[in-house]
mmCIF file of C-alpha atoms and ligand atoms in Angstrom:
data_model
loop_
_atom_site.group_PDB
_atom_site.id
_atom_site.type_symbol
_atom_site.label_atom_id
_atom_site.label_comp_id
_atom_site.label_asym_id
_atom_site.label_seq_id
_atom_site.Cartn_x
_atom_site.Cartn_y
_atom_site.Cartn_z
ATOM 1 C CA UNK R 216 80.591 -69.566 37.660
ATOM 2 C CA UNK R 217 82.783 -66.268 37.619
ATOM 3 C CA UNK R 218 80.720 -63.201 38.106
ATOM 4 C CA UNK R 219 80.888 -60.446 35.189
ATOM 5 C CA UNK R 220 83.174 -57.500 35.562
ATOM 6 C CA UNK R 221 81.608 -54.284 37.060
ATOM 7 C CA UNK R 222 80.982 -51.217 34.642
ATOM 8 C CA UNK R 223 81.187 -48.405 37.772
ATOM 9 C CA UNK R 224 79.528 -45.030 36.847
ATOM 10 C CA UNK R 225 81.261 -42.212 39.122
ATOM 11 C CA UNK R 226 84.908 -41.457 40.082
ATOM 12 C CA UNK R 227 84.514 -39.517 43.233
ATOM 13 C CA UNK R 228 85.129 -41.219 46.850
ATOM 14 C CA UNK R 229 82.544 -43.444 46.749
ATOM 15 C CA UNK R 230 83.565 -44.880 42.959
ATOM 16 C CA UNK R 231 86.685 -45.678 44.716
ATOM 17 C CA UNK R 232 85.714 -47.092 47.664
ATOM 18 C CA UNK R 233 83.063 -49.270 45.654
ATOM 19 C CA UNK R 234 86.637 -50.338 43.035
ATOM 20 C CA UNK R 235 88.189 -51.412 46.185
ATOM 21 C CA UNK R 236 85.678 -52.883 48.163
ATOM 22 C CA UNK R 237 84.503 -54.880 44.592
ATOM 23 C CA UNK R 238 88.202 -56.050 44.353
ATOM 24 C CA UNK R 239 87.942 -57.271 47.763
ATOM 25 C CA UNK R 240 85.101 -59.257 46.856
ATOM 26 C CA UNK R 241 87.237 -60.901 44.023
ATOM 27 C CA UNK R 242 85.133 -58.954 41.497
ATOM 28 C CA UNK R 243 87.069 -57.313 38.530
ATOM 29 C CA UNK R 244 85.858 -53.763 37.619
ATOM 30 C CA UNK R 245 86.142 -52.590 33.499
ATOM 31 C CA UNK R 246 85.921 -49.257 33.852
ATOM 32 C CA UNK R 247 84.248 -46.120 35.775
ATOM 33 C CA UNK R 248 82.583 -43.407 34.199
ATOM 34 C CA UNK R 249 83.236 -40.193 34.289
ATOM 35 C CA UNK R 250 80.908 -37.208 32.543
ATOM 36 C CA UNK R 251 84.439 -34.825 32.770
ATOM 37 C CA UNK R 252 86.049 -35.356 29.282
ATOM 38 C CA UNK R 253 89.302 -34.542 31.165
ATOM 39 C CA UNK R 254 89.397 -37.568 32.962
ATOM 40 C CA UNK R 255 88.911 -39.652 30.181
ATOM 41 C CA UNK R 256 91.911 -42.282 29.308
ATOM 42 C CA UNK R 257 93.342 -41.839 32.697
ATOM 43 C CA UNK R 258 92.821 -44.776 35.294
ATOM 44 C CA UNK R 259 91.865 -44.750 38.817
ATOM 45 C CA UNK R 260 93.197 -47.321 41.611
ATOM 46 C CA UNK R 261 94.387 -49.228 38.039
ATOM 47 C CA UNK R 262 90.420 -48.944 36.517
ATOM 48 C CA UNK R 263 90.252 -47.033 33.070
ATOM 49 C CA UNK R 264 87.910 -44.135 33.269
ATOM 50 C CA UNK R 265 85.326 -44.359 30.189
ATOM 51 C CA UNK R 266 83.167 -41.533 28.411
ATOM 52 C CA UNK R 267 80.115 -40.921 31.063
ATOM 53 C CA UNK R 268 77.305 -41.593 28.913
ATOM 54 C CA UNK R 269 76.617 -45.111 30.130
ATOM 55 C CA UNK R 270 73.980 -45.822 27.219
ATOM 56 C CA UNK R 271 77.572 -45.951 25.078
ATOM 57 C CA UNK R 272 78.353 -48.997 26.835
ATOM 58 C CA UNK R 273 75.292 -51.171 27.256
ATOM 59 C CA UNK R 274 76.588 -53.746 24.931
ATOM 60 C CA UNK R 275 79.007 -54.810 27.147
ATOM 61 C CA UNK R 276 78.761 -57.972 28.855
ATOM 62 C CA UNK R 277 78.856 -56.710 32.443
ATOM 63 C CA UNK R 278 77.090 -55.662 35.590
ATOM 64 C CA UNK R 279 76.573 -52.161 36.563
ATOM 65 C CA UNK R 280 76.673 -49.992 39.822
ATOM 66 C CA UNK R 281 75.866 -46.700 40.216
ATOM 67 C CA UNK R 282 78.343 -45.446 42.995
ATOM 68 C CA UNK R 283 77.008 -41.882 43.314
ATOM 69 C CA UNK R 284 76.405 -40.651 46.966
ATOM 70 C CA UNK R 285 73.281 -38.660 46.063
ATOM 71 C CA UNK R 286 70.435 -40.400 46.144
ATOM 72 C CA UNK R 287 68.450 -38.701 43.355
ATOM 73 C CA UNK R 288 71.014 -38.625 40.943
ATOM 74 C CA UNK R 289 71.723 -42.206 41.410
ATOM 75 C CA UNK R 290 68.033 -42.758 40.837
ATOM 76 C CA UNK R 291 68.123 -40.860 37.240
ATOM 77 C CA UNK R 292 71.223 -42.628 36.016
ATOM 78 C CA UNK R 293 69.728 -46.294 37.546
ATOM 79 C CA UNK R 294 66.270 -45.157 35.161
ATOM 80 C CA UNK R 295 68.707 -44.469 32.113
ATOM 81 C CA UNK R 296 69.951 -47.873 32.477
ATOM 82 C CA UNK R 297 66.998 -49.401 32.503
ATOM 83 C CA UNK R 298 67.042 -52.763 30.946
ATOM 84 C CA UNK R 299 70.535 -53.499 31.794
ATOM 85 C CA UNK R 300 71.889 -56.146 35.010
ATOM 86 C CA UNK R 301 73.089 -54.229 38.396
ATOM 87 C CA UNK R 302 75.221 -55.557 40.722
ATOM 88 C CA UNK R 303 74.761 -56.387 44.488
ATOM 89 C CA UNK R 304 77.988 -55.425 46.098
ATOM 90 C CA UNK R 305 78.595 -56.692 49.185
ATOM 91 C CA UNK R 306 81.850 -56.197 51.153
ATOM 92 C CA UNK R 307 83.560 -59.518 52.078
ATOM 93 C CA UNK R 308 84.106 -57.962 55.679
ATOM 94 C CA UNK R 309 80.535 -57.423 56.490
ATOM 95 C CA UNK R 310 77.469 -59.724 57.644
ATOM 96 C CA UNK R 311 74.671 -59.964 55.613
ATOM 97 C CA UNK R 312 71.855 -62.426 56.851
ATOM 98 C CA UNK R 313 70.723 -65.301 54.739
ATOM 99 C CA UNK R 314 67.534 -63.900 55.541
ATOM 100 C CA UNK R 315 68.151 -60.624 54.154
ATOM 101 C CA UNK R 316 66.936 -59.330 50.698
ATOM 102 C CA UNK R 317 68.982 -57.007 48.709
ATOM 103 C CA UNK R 318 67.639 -55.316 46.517
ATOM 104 C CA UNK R 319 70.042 -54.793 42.220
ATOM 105 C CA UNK R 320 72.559 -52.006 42.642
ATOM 106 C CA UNK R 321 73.207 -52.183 46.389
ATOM 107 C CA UNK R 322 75.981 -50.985 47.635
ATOM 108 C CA UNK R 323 77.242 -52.624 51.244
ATOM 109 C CA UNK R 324 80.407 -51.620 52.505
ATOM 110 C CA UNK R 325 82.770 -52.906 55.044
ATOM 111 C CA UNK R 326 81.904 -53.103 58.763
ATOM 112 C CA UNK R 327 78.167 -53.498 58.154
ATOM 113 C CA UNK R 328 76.040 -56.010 59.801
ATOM 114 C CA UNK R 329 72.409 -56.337 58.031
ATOM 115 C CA UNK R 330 70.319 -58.891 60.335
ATOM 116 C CA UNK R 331 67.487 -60.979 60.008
ATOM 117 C CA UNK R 332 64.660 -59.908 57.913
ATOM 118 C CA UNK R 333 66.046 -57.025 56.692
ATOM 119 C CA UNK R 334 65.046 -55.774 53.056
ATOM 120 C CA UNK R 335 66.638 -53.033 50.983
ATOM 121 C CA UNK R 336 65.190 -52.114 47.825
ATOM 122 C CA UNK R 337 67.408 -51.007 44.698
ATOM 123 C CA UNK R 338 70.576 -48.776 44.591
ATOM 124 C CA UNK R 339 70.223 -48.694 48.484
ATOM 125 C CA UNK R 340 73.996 -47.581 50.535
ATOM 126 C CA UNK R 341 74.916 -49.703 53.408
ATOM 127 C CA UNK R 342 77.978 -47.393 53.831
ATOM 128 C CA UNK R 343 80.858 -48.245 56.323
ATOM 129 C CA UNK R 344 80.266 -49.556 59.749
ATOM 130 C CA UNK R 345 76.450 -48.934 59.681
ATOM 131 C CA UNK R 346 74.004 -51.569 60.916
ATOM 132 C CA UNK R 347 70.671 -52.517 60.107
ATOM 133 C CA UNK R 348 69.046 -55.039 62.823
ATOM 134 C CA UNK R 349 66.170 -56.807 62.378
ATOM 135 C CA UNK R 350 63.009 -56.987 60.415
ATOM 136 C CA UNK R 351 64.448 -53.564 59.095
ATOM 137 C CA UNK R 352 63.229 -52.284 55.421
ATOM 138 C CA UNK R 353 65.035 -49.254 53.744
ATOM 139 C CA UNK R 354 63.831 -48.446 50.346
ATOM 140 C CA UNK R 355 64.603 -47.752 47.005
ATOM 141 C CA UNK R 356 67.748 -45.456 46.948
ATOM 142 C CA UNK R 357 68.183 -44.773 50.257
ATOM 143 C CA UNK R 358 71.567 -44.373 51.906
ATOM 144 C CA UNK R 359 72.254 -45.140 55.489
ATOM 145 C CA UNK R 360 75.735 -43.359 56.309
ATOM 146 C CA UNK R 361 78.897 -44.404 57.664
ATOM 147 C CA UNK R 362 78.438 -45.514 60.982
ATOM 148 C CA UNK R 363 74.332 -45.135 61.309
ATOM 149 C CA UNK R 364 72.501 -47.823 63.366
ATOM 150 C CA UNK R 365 69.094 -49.048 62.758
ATOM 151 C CA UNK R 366 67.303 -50.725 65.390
ATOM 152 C CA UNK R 367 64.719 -53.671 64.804
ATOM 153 C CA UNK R 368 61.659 -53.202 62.952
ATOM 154 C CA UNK R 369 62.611 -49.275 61.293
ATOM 155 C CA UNK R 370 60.881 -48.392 58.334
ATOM 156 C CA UNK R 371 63.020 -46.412 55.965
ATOM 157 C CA UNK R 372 60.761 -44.804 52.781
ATOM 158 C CA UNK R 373 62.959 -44.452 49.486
ATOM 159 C CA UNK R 374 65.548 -41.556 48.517
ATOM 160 C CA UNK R 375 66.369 -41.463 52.395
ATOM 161 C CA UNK R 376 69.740 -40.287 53.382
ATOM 162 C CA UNK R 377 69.800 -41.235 57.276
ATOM 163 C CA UNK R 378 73.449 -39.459 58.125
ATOM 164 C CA UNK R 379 76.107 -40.358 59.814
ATOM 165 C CA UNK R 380 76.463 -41.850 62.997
ATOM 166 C CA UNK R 381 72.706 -40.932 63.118
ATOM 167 C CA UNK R 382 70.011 -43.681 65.133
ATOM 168 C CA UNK R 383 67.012 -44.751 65.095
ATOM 169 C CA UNK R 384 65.073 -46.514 67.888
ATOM 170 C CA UNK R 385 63.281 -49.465 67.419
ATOM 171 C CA UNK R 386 59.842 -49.710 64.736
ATOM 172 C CA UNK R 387 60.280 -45.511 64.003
ATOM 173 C CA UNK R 388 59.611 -45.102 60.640
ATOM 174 C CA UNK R 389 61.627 -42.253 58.604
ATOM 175 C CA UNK R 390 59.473 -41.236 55.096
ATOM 176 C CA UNK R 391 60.314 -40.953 51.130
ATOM 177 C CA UNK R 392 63.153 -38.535 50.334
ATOM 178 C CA UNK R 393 63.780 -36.846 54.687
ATOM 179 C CA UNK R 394 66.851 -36.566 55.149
ATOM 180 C CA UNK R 395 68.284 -37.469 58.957
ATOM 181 C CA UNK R 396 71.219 -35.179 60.136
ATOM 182 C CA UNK R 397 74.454 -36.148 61.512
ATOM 183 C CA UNK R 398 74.363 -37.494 64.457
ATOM 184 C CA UNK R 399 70.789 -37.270 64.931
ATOM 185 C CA UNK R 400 68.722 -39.531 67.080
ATOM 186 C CA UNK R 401 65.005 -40.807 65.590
ATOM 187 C CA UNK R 402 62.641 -41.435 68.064
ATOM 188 C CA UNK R 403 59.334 -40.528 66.959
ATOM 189 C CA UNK R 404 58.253 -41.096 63.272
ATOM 190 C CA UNK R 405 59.676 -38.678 60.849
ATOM 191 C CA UNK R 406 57.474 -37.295 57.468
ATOM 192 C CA UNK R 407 58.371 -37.408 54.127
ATOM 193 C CA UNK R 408 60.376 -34.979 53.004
ATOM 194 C CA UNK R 409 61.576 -33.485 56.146
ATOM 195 C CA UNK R 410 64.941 -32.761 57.226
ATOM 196 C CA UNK R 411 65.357 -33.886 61.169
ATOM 197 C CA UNK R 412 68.264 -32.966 63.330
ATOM 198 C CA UNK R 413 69.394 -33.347 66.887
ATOM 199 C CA UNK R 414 69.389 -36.016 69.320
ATOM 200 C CA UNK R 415 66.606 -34.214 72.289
ATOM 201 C CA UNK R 416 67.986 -33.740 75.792
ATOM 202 C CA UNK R 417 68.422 -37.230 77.640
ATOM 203 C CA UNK R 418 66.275 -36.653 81.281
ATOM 204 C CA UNK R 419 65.601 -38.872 83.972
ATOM 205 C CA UNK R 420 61.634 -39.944 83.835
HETATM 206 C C1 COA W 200 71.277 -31.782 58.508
HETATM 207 C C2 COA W 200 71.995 -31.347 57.257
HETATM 208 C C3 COA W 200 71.339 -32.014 56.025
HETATM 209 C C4 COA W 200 71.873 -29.848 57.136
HETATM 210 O O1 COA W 200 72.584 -29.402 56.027
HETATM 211 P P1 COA W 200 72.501 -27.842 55.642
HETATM 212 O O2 COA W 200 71.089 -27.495 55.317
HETATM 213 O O3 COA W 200 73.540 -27.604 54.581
HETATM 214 O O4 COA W 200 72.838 -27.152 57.006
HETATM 215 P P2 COA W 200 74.000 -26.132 57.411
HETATM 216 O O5 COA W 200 75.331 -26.813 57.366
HETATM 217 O O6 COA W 200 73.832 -24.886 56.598
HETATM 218 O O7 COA W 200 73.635 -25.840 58.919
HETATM 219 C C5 COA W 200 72.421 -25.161 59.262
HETATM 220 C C6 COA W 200 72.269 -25.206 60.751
HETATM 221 O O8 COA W 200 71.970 -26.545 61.153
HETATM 222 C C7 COA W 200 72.973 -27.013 62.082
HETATM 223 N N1 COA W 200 73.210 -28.404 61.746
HETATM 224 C C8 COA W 200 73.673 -28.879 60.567
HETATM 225 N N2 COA W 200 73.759 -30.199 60.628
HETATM 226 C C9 COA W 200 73.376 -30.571 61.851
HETATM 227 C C10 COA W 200 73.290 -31.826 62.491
HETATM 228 N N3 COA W 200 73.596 -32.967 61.837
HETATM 229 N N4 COA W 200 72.864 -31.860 63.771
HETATM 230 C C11 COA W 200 72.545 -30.716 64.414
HETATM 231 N N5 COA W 200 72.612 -29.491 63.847
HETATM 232 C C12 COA W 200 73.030 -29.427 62.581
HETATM 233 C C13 COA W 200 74.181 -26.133 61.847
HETATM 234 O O9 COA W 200 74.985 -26.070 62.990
HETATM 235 C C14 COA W 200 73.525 -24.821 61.521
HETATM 236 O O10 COA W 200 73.086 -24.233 62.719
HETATM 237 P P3 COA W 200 73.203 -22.633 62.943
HETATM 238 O O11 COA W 200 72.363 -22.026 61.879
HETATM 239 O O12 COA W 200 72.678 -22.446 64.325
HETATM 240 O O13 COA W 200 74.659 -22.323 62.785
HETATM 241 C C15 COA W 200 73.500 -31.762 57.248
HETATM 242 O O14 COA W 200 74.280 -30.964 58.091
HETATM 243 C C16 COA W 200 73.709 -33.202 57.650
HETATM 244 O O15 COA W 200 73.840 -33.571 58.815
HETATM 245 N N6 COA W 200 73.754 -34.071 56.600
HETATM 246 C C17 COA W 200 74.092 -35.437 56.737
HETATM 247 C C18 COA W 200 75.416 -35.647 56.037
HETATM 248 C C19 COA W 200 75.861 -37.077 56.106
HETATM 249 O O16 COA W 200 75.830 -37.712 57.125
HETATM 250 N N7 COA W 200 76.279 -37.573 54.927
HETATM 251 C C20 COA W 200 76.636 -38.945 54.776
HETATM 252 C C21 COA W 200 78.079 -39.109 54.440
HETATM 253 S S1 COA W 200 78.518 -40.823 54.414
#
């Protein structure tokens, strides 16, 4: 059976990428969608961009993604949608487990390797290059950035953004809405709501 073409709502980098990576996946997309009046009509990578209230185009027999880097605004347009199908998108060039649950509306770009075990909740980011090993759970809207590694057993709460290139060692646990800096190295259990930077001073022991 053919999947149902993709409504995207965004137009920024990550709208794109998420055209191209759905094209990739032989998925066709409809149209993006765009709050900026100004972009209406024109087309992006060949996709017409729509009006931006998405509730205008809930009759439409398609699948929906919200491809909007920020993780609480892609929460409030997800809960304005409510009701309607989300898509899993899932770059042909990556390795998703069998085991693996994905949660509607994830987003799993190229060069990503989720392993056994692993469960994302809904509107979740897998974002380029970024690995998730096993027994790993990241929830609900969370984005793990280009290039971030997740050792086994790491808890990630919801509305998470773990930056790029960032790690974290095996079974720490990161809670709802921290964010992890750049680069940044987890080793000991980071609190909800806190912003964590840095990587500590490697030291022979
Ligand atoms: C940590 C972070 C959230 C801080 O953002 P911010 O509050 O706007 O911070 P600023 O850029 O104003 O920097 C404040 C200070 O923190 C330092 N800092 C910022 N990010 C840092 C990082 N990742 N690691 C170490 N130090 C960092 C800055 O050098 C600056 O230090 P200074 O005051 O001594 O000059 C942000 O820099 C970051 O790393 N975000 C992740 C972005 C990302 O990976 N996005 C995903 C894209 S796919």
């Amino acid at each position: 059976m053919t999947a149902p073409p993709l409504l995207i709502v965004g137009t920024g980098g990550h709208a794109r990428e998420c055209v191209e990576a759905a094209q990739a996946a032989g998925r066709s997309v409809t149209g993006l969608l765009d709050q900026d009046s100004a972009m209406w009509g024109k087309t992006l990578l060949g996709v017409p961009v729509l009006s931006g209230d998405p509730t205008e185009h809930t009759a439409r027999d398609a699948e929906w993604l919200i491809a909007v880097g920020n993780n609480d605004a892609r929460a409030r347009l997800a809960a304005g949608l409510e009701g309607c199908a989300f898509a899993t998108l899932i770059h042909p060039f990556s390795w998703v487990s069998p085991s693996a649950v994905t949660g509607d509306g994830c987003m799993i770009f190229a060069g990503t390797v989720l392993q056994t075990g692993v469960r994302l909740g809904r509107h979740v980011i897998i974002n380029t290059g970024a690995t998730v090993s096993h027994d790993c759970q990241v929830g609900d809207c969370s984005h793990i950035a280009v290039g971030a590694h997740l050792a086994g057993n790491v808890g990630i709460g919801a509305h998470v953004l773990f930056g790029a290139g960032a790690v974290a060692r095996h079974g720490a646990s990161v809670g709802d809405g921290a964010t992890i800096g750049a680069g940044a190295v987890v080793v000991h259990d980071i609190a909800a709501g806190v912003t964590a930077v840095g990587s500590g001073v490697a030291r022979p022991r």
